[in-house]
């Protein structure tokens, strides 16, 4: 059974940093592109970032480029999102998502990031 | 960015009756590889989203055949043949053809 378990969400002040992790199991992690998608409270879904299966290629939404860094450790079956210079508008549930035929096929339960003073 | 526009934004449906959601993209979603990467997702209350349909009409693993997808180019439709109580939630279309991936604003399906 595919499982994606996020962790690391917290309350942080504007300008602060946070690192999210996603532990993957039930599939060969190193074979799949992975991504992060977020959902602000009461709002819709927004794509954040994605990374190639071997970690060699990364992409970001304009709203986070230069502040967020996606990475992965295939030996540990773990995906990461380093979030710097956080803004109030980054407040959201962050989902770890597997990438399949350019579609998001499996989702974690999400981790809440709250940016507030 | 490709803008995905869903209609209606809210759909009250009687149990056992059909429901239909439309999704229109601001650009063609036909990829240079010939595929059309249009997906549909369901988000039940308090749950993460779940993939229902990928590449316009392919049902994902475990998705009942009461869900079907159709369309081409810029116009797509998700149909639920008979709405059940567990189908209540918000439905999103998503395009993966053009960078960056983008989502529709969501359609709330509720029981009348």
PDB file of C-alpha atoms in Angstrom:
ATOM      1  CA  UNK A   1       0.000   0.000   0.000  1.00  0.00           C
ATOM      2  CA  UNK A   2       1.343   3.400  -1.015  1.00  0.00           C
ATOM      3  CA  UNK A   3       1.815   5.683   1.980  1.00  0.00           C
ATOM      4  CA  UNK A   4       3.029   9.253   2.137  1.00  0.00           C
ATOM      5  CA  UNK A   5       3.435  10.777   5.577  1.00  0.00           C
ATOM      6  CA  UNK A   6       4.291  14.451   5.922  1.00  0.00           C
ATOM      7  CA  UNK A   7       5.814  16.093   8.970  1.00  0.00           C
ATOM      8  CA  UNK A   8       7.432  19.358   9.981  1.00  0.00           C
ATOM      9  CA  UNK A   9       4.496  21.760   9.813  1.00  0.00           C
ATOM     10  CA  UNK A  10       4.420  24.366  12.547  1.00  0.00           C
ATOM     11  CA  UNK A  11       3.631  27.943  13.508  1.00  0.00           C
ATOM     12  CA  UNK A  12       6.430  30.245  12.352  1.00  0.00           C
ATOM     13  CA  UNK A  13       6.901  34.015  12.220  1.00  0.00           C
ATOM     14  CA  UNK A  14       7.082  35.890   8.920  1.00  0.00           C
ATOM     15  CA  UNK A  15      10.610  35.708   7.575  1.00  0.00           C
ATOM     16  CA  UNK A  16      11.239  32.400   9.315  1.00  0.00           C
ATOM     17  CA  UNK A  17      12.189  28.995   7.943  1.00  0.00           C
ATOM     18  CA  UNK A  18      10.783  25.496   8.108  1.00  0.00           C
ATOM     19  CA  UNK A  19      11.664  22.129   6.585  1.00  0.00           C
ATOM     20  CA  UNK A  20       8.920  19.707   5.649  1.00  0.00           C
ATOM     21  CA  UNK A  21       9.555  16.000   5.233  1.00  0.00           C
ATOM     22  CA  UNK A  22       7.570  13.272   3.536  1.00  0.00           C
ATOM     23  CA  UNK A  23       8.266   9.623   4.300  1.00  0.00           C
ATOM     24  CA  UNK A  24       7.256   7.337   1.447  1.00  0.00           C
ATOM     25  CA  UNK A  25       6.556   3.615   1.576  1.00  0.00           C
ATOM     26  CA  UNK A  26       4.783   0.903  -0.379  1.00  0.00           C
ATOM     27  CA  UNK A  27       6.387   1.692  -3.738  1.00  0.00           C
ATOM     28  CA  UNK A  28       9.811   2.135  -5.309  1.00  0.00           C
ATOM     29  CA  UNK A  29      10.345   5.777  -4.364  1.00  0.00           C
ATOM     30  CA  UNK A  30      13.357   6.255  -6.627  1.00  0.00           C
ATOM     31  CA  UNK A  31      11.245   5.495  -9.727  1.00  0.00           C
ATOM     32  CA  UNK A  32       8.819   8.396  -9.336  1.00  0.00           C
ATOM     33  CA  UNK A  33       8.768  12.137  -9.713  1.00  0.00           C
ATOM     34  CA  UNK A  34       7.375  13.724  -6.549  1.00  0.00           C
ATOM     35  CA  UNK A  35       5.748  17.066  -5.850  1.00  0.00           C
ATOM     36  CA  UNK A  36       4.336  19.385  -3.206  1.00  0.00           C
ATOM     37  CA  UNK A  37       0.860  20.892  -3.502  1.00  0.00           C
ATOM     38  CA  UNK A  38      -0.620  23.310  -0.969  1.00  0.00           C
ATOM     39  CA  UNK A  39      -4.065  24.396   0.105  1.00  0.00           C
ATOM     40  CA  UNK A  40      -4.658  27.621   2.002  1.00  0.00           C
ATOM     41  CA  UNK A  41      -7.421  27.444   4.652  1.00  0.00           C
ATOM     42  CA  UNK A  42     -10.805  27.211   2.929  1.00  0.00           C
ATOM     43  CA  UNK A  43      -9.235  27.636  -0.500  1.00  0.00           C
ATOM     44  CA  UNK A  44      -8.397  25.511  -3.530  1.00  0.00           C
ATOM     45  CA  UNK A  45      -5.296  23.589  -4.535  1.00  0.00           C
ATOM     46  CA  UNK A  46      -2.055  25.179  -5.726  1.00  0.00           C
ATOM     47  CA  UNK A  47       0.980  23.386  -7.133  1.00  0.00           C
ATOM     48  CA  UNK A  48       4.228  24.317  -5.383  1.00  0.00           C
ATOM     49  CA  UNK A  49       7.165  22.282  -6.665  1.00  0.00           C
ATOM     50  CA  UNK A  50       8.262  18.983  -8.201  1.00  0.00           C
ATOM     51  CA  UNK A  51      11.423  16.911  -8.467  1.00  0.00           C
ATOM     52  CA  UNK A  52      12.552  14.239 -10.884  1.00  0.00           C
ATOM     53  CA  UNK A  53      12.965  10.659  -9.715  1.00  0.00           C
ATOM     54  CA  UNK A  54      16.768  10.945  -9.454  1.00  0.00           C
ATOM     55  CA  UNK A  55      16.686  14.480  -8.030  1.00  0.00           C
ATOM     56  CA  UNK A  56      18.441  15.989 -11.064  1.00  0.00           C
ATOM     57  CA  UNK A  57      15.589  18.300 -12.126  1.00  0.00           C
ATOM     58  CA  UNK A  58      13.449  20.604 -10.002  1.00  0.00           C
ATOM     59  CA  UNK A  59      10.672  23.091 -10.783  1.00  0.00           C
ATOM     60  CA  UNK A  60       8.866  25.731  -8.732  1.00  0.00           C
ATOM     61  CA  UNK A  61       5.795  27.925  -8.804  1.00  0.00           C
ATOM     62  CA  UNK A  62       6.626  31.606  -9.316  1.00  0.00           C
ATOM     63  CA  UNK A  63       5.244  32.386  -5.860  1.00  0.00           C
ATOM     64  CA  UNK A  64       7.913  30.284  -4.097  1.00  0.00           C
ATOM     65  CA  UNK A  65      10.865  30.276  -6.502  1.00  0.00           C
ATOM     66  CA  UNK A  66      14.006  31.516  -4.771  1.00  0.00           C
ATOM     67  CA  UNK A  67      12.560  30.897  -1.294  1.00  0.00           C
ATOM     68  CA  UNK A  68      11.662  27.175  -1.321  1.00  0.00           C
ATOM     69  CA  UNK A  69      13.930  24.235  -2.206  1.00  0.00           C
ATOM     70  CA  UNK A  70      12.686  20.743  -2.978  1.00  0.00           C
ATOM     71  CA  UNK A  71      15.009  17.781  -2.514  1.00  0.00           C
ATOM     72  CA  UNK A  72      14.928  14.045  -1.938  1.00  0.00           C
ATOM     73  CA  UNK A  73      16.937  11.245  -0.396  1.00  0.00           C
ATOM     74  CA  UNK A  74      16.192   8.073  -2.323  1.00  0.00           C
ATOM     75  CA  UNK A  75      18.177   5.976   0.146  1.00  0.00           C
ATOM     76  CA  UNK A  76      15.806   7.142   2.897  1.00  0.00           C
ATOM     77  CA  UNK A  77      12.663   7.219   0.740  1.00  0.00           C
ATOM     78  CA  UNK A  78      12.083  10.778   1.854  1.00  0.00           C
ATOM     79  CA  UNK A  79      11.045  13.993   0.107  1.00  0.00           C
ATOM     80  CA  UNK A  80      11.819  17.410   1.560  1.00  0.00           C
ATOM     81  CA  UNK A  81      10.718  21.012   1.183  1.00  0.00           C
ATOM     82  CA  UNK A  82      12.981  23.664   2.675  1.00  0.00           C
ATOM     83  CA  UNK A  83      10.960  26.835   3.124  1.00  0.00           C
ATOM     84  CA  UNK A  84      12.789  30.121   3.774  1.00  0.00           C
ATOM     85  CA  UNK A  85      11.646  33.753   4.013  1.00  0.00           C
ATOM     86  CA  UNK A  86       8.152  32.575   4.832  1.00  0.00           C
ATOM     87  CA  UNK A  87       5.252  34.935   4.259  1.00  0.00           C
ATOM     88  CA  UNK A  88       1.755  35.085   5.726  1.00  0.00           C
ATOM     89  CA  UNK A  89       0.412  33.980   2.340  1.00  0.00           C
ATOM     90  CA  UNK A  90       2.393  30.719   2.598  1.00  0.00           C
ATOM     91  CA  UNK A  91      -0.012  29.585   5.321  1.00  0.00           C
ATOM     92  CA  UNK A  92      -1.521  26.329   4.064  1.00  0.00           C
ATOM     93  CA  UNK A  93      -1.729  22.583   4.377  1.00  0.00           C
ATOM     94  CA  UNK A  94       1.174  21.167   2.389  1.00  0.00           C
ATOM     95  CA  UNK A  95       0.611  17.830   0.665  1.00  0.00           C
ATOM     96  CA  UNK A  96       3.266  15.436  -0.519  1.00  0.00           C
ATOM     97  CA  UNK A  97       2.080  13.942  -3.814  1.00  0.00           C
ATOM     98  CA  UNK A  98       3.338  11.244  -6.145  1.00  0.00           C
ATOM     99  CA  UNK A  99       3.493  12.119  -9.841  1.00  0.00           C
ATOM    100  CA  UNK A 100       2.019   9.656 -12.371  1.00  0.00           C
ATOM    101  CA  UNK A 101       1.307  10.366 -16.053  1.00  0.00           C
ATOM    102  CA  UNK A 102       1.442  14.091 -15.242  1.00  0.00           C
ATOM    103  CA  UNK A 103      -1.281  13.500 -12.648  1.00  0.00           C
ATOM    104  CA  UNK A 104      -1.147  13.531  -8.834  1.00  0.00           C
ATOM    105  CA  UNK A 105      -2.000   9.918  -8.012  1.00  0.00           C
ATOM    106  CA  UNK A 106      -1.272   9.456  -4.298  1.00  0.00           C
ATOM    107  CA  UNK A 107      -1.522  12.145  -1.631  1.00  0.00           C
ATOM    108  CA  UNK A 108      -0.374  12.307   1.956  1.00  0.00           C
ATOM    109  CA  UNK A 109      -2.646  13.561   4.739  1.00  0.00           C
ATOM    110  CA  UNK A 110      -0.884  16.938   4.722  1.00  0.00           C
ATOM    111  CA  UNK A 111       0.971  19.054   7.258  1.00  0.00           C
ATOM    112  CA  UNK A 112      -0.154  22.517   8.342  1.00  0.00           C
ATOM    113  CA  UNK A 113       2.189  25.481   8.043  1.00  0.00           C
ATOM    114  CA  UNK A 114       1.010  28.657   9.742  1.00  0.00           C
ATOM    115  CA  UNK A 115       2.942  31.876   9.187  1.00  0.00           C
ATOM    116  CA  UNK A 116       1.892  34.519  11.670  1.00  0.00           C
ATOM    117  CA  UNK A 117       3.348  36.979  14.134  1.00  0.00           C
TER     118      UNK A 117
ATOM    119  CA  UNK B   1      -0.312  30.020 -16.843  1.00  0.00           C
ATOM    120  CA  UNK B   2      -3.227  27.918 -18.094  1.00  0.00           C
ATOM    121  CA  UNK B   3      -6.455  29.000 -16.398  1.00  0.00           C
ATOM    122  CA  UNK B   4      -8.874  26.186 -15.561  1.00  0.00           C
ATOM    123  CA  UNK B   5     -12.495  27.290 -15.191  1.00  0.00           C
ATOM    124  CA  UNK B   6     -15.042  24.950 -13.639  1.00  0.00           C
ATOM    125  CA  UNK B   7     -18.828  25.212 -13.804  1.00  0.00           C
ATOM    126  CA  UNK B   8     -20.919  25.094 -11.774  1.00  0.00           C
ATOM    127  CA  UNK B   9     -19.164  26.086  -8.553  1.00  0.00           C
ATOM    128  CA  UNK B  10     -21.885  24.365  -6.552  1.00  0.00           C
ATOM    129  CA  UNK B  11     -24.067  21.428  -7.513  1.00  0.00           C
ATOM    130  CA  UNK B  12     -26.934  20.295  -5.254  1.00  0.00           C
ATOM    131  CA  UNK B  13     -27.934  16.800  -6.377  1.00  0.00           C
ATOM    132  CA  UNK B  14     -30.617  14.316  -5.344  1.00  0.00           C
ATOM    133  CA  UNK B  15     -29.313  10.933  -4.207  1.00  0.00           C
ATOM    134  CA  UNK B  16     -29.332   8.474  -7.095  1.00  0.00           C
ATOM    135  CA  UNK B  17     -29.445  11.206  -9.709  1.00  0.00           C
ATOM    136  CA  UNK B  18     -26.609  12.083 -12.107  1.00  0.00           C
ATOM    137  CA  UNK B  19     -24.244  15.032 -11.761  1.00  0.00           C
ATOM    138  CA  UNK B  20     -21.995  16.711 -14.277  1.00  0.00           C
ATOM    139  CA  UNK B  21     -19.101  19.144 -13.866  1.00  0.00           C
ATOM    140  CA  UNK B  22     -17.530  21.096 -16.688  1.00  0.00           C
ATOM    141  CA  UNK B  23     -13.919  22.246 -16.903  1.00  0.00           C
ATOM    142  CA  UNK B  24     -12.590  24.592 -19.565  1.00  0.00           C
ATOM    143  CA  UNK B  25      -8.929  25.454 -20.099  1.00  0.00           C
ATOM    144  CA  UNK B  26      -7.603  28.740 -21.480  1.00  0.00           C
ATOM    145  CA  UNK B  27      -5.286  26.826 -23.846  1.00  0.00           C
ATOM    146  CA  UNK B  28      -5.358  23.450 -25.540  1.00  0.00           C
ATOM    147  CA  UNK B  29      -4.233  20.664 -23.228  1.00  0.00           C
ATOM    148  CA  UNK B  30      -2.914  18.456 -26.015  1.00  0.00           C
ATOM    149  CA  UNK B  31       0.740  17.784 -25.217  1.00  0.00           C
ATOM    150  CA  UNK B  32       3.441  17.523 -27.873  1.00  0.00           C
ATOM    151  CA  UNK B  33       3.579  13.785 -27.091  1.00  0.00           C
ATOM    152  CA  UNK B  34      -0.058  13.450 -28.213  1.00  0.00           C
ATOM    153  CA  UNK B  35      -1.505  12.911 -24.750  1.00  0.00           C
ATOM    154  CA  UNK B  36      -3.929  15.234 -22.969  1.00  0.00           C
ATOM    155  CA  UNK B  37      -3.032  15.500 -19.311  1.00  0.00           C
ATOM    156  CA  UNK B  38      -6.349  16.439 -17.770  1.00  0.00           C
ATOM    157  CA  UNK B  39      -7.179  14.922 -14.390  1.00  0.00           C
ATOM    158  CA  UNK B  40     -10.101  15.018 -11.973  1.00  0.00           C
ATOM    159  CA  UNK B  41      -9.732  14.889  -8.200  1.00  0.00           C
ATOM    160  CA  UNK B  42     -12.212  14.469  -5.363  1.00  0.00           C
ATOM    161  CA  UNK B  43     -11.754  15.998  -1.924  1.00  0.00           C
ATOM    162  CA  UNK B  44     -14.158  14.734   0.697  1.00  0.00           C
ATOM    163  CA  UNK B  45     -14.679  16.903   3.796  1.00  0.00           C
ATOM    164  CA  UNK B  46     -11.628  16.810   6.050  1.00  0.00           C
ATOM    165  CA  UNK B  47      -9.689  14.553   3.675  1.00  0.00           C
ATOM    166  CA  UNK B  48      -6.797  15.064   1.263  1.00  0.00           C
ATOM    167  CA  UNK B  49      -7.633  15.059  -2.442  1.00  0.00           C
ATOM    168  CA  UNK B  50      -7.902  11.736  -4.245  1.00  0.00           C
ATOM    169  CA  UNK B  51      -7.239  11.074  -7.940  1.00  0.00           C
ATOM    170  CA  UNK B  52     -10.335   9.904  -9.813  1.00  0.00           C
ATOM    171  CA  UNK B  53      -9.512  10.286 -13.507  1.00  0.00           C
ATOM    172  CA  UNK B  54      -6.292  10.878 -15.447  1.00  0.00           C
ATOM    173  CA  UNK B  55      -5.659  11.618 -19.134  1.00  0.00           C
ATOM    174  CA  UNK B  56      -9.254  12.751 -19.650  1.00  0.00           C
ATOM    175  CA  UNK B  57     -11.031   9.431 -19.190  1.00  0.00           C
ATOM    176  CA  UNK B  58      -8.866   6.843 -17.403  1.00  0.00           C
ATOM    177  CA  UNK B  59     -10.280   5.828 -14.037  1.00  0.00           C
ATOM    178  CA  UNK B  60      -7.618   5.493 -11.359  1.00  0.00           C
ATOM    179  CA  UNK B  61      -7.245   2.320  -9.287  1.00  0.00           C
ATOM    180  CA  UNK B  62     -10.267   1.673  -7.043  1.00  0.00           C
ATOM    181  CA  UNK B  63     -12.472   4.377  -8.545  1.00  0.00           C
ATOM    182  CA  UNK B  64     -16.012   3.119  -9.168  1.00  0.00           C
ATOM    183  CA  UNK B  65     -17.387   3.110 -12.691  1.00  0.00           C
ATOM    184  CA  UNK B  66     -20.070   5.607 -11.662  1.00  0.00           C
ATOM    185  CA  UNK B  67     -17.365   8.196 -12.415  1.00  0.00           C
ATOM    186  CA  UNK B  68     -16.475   8.954 -16.022  1.00  0.00           C
ATOM    187  CA  UNK B  69     -14.476  11.624 -17.791  1.00  0.00           C
ATOM    188  CA  UNK B  70     -14.702  12.921 -21.334  1.00  0.00           C
ATOM    189  CA  UNK B  71     -13.690  15.818 -23.529  1.00  0.00           C
ATOM    190  CA  UNK B  72     -10.904  17.053 -25.751  1.00  0.00           C
ATOM    191  CA  UNK B  73      -8.782  20.115 -26.434  1.00  0.00           C
ATOM    192  CA  UNK B  74     -10.070  22.737 -24.009  1.00  0.00           C
ATOM    193  CA  UNK B  75     -13.431  21.337 -22.852  1.00  0.00           C
ATOM    194  CA  UNK B  76     -13.794  18.503 -20.399  1.00  0.00           C
ATOM    195  CA  UNK B  77     -16.536  16.918 -18.302  1.00  0.00           C
ATOM    196  CA  UNK B  78     -16.723  14.743 -15.206  1.00  0.00           C
ATOM    197  CA  UNK B  79     -19.936  12.780 -14.823  1.00  0.00           C
ATOM    198  CA  UNK B  80     -21.260  10.881 -11.827  1.00  0.00           C
ATOM    199  CA  UNK B  81     -23.940   8.516 -13.098  1.00  0.00           C
ATOM    200  CA  UNK B  82     -25.713   8.092  -9.753  1.00  0.00           C
ATOM    201  CA  UNK B  83     -24.713  10.309  -6.830  1.00  0.00           C
ATOM    202  CA  UNK B  84     -24.245   8.542  -3.500  1.00  0.00           C
ATOM    203  CA  UNK B  85     -23.807  10.105  -0.065  1.00  0.00           C
ATOM    204  CA  UNK B  86     -20.052   9.351  -0.119  1.00  0.00           C
ATOM    205  CA  UNK B  87     -19.661  11.457  -3.273  1.00  0.00           C
ATOM    206  CA  UNK B  88     -20.205  14.682  -1.309  1.00  0.00           C
ATOM    207  CA  UNK B  89     -17.178  16.924  -1.507  1.00  0.00           C
ATOM    208  CA  UNK B  90     -15.257  19.280  -3.756  1.00  0.00           C
ATOM    209  CA  UNK B  91     -14.134  18.213  -7.219  1.00  0.00           C
ATOM    210  CA  UNK B  92     -11.155  19.733  -9.008  1.00  0.00           C
ATOM    211  CA  UNK B  93      -9.893  19.465 -12.551  1.00  0.00           C
ATOM    212  CA  UNK B  94      -6.166  19.787 -13.064  1.00  0.00           C
ATOM    213  CA  UNK B  95      -3.969  20.155 -16.118  1.00  0.00           C
ATOM    214  CA  UNK B  96      -0.473  18.683 -16.306  1.00  0.00           C
ATOM    215  CA  UNK B  97       0.233  19.514 -19.950  1.00  0.00           C
ATOM    216  CA  UNK B  98       1.624  23.041 -19.650  1.00  0.00           C
ATOM    217  CA  UNK B  99       4.035  24.263 -16.981  1.00  0.00           C
ATOM    218  CA  UNK B 100       3.107  25.046 -14.260  1.00  0.00           C
ATOM    219  CA  UNK B 101       0.383  22.532 -13.419  1.00  0.00           C
ATOM    220  CA  UNK B 102      -2.839  24.348 -12.575  1.00  0.00           C
ATOM    221  CA  UNK B 103      -6.131  23.475 -10.897  1.00  0.00           C
ATOM    222  CA  UNK B 104      -9.701  24.579 -11.371  1.00  0.00           C
ATOM    223  CA  UNK B 105     -11.291  26.505  -8.524  1.00  0.00           C
ATOM    224  CA  UNK B 106     -13.350  23.498  -7.413  1.00  0.00           C
ATOM    225  CA  UNK B 107     -16.997  22.437  -7.621  1.00  0.00           C
ATOM    226  CA  UNK B 108     -18.844  21.583  -4.434  1.00  0.00           C
ATOM    227  CA  UNK B 109     -21.215  18.603  -4.785  1.00  0.00           C
ATOM    228  CA  UNK B 110     -23.822  18.386  -2.055  1.00  0.00           C
ATOM    229  CA  UNK B 111     -27.008  16.449  -1.481  1.00  0.00           C
ATOM    230  CA  UNK B 112     -30.292  18.292  -1.922  1.00  0.00           C
TER     231      UNK B 112
END
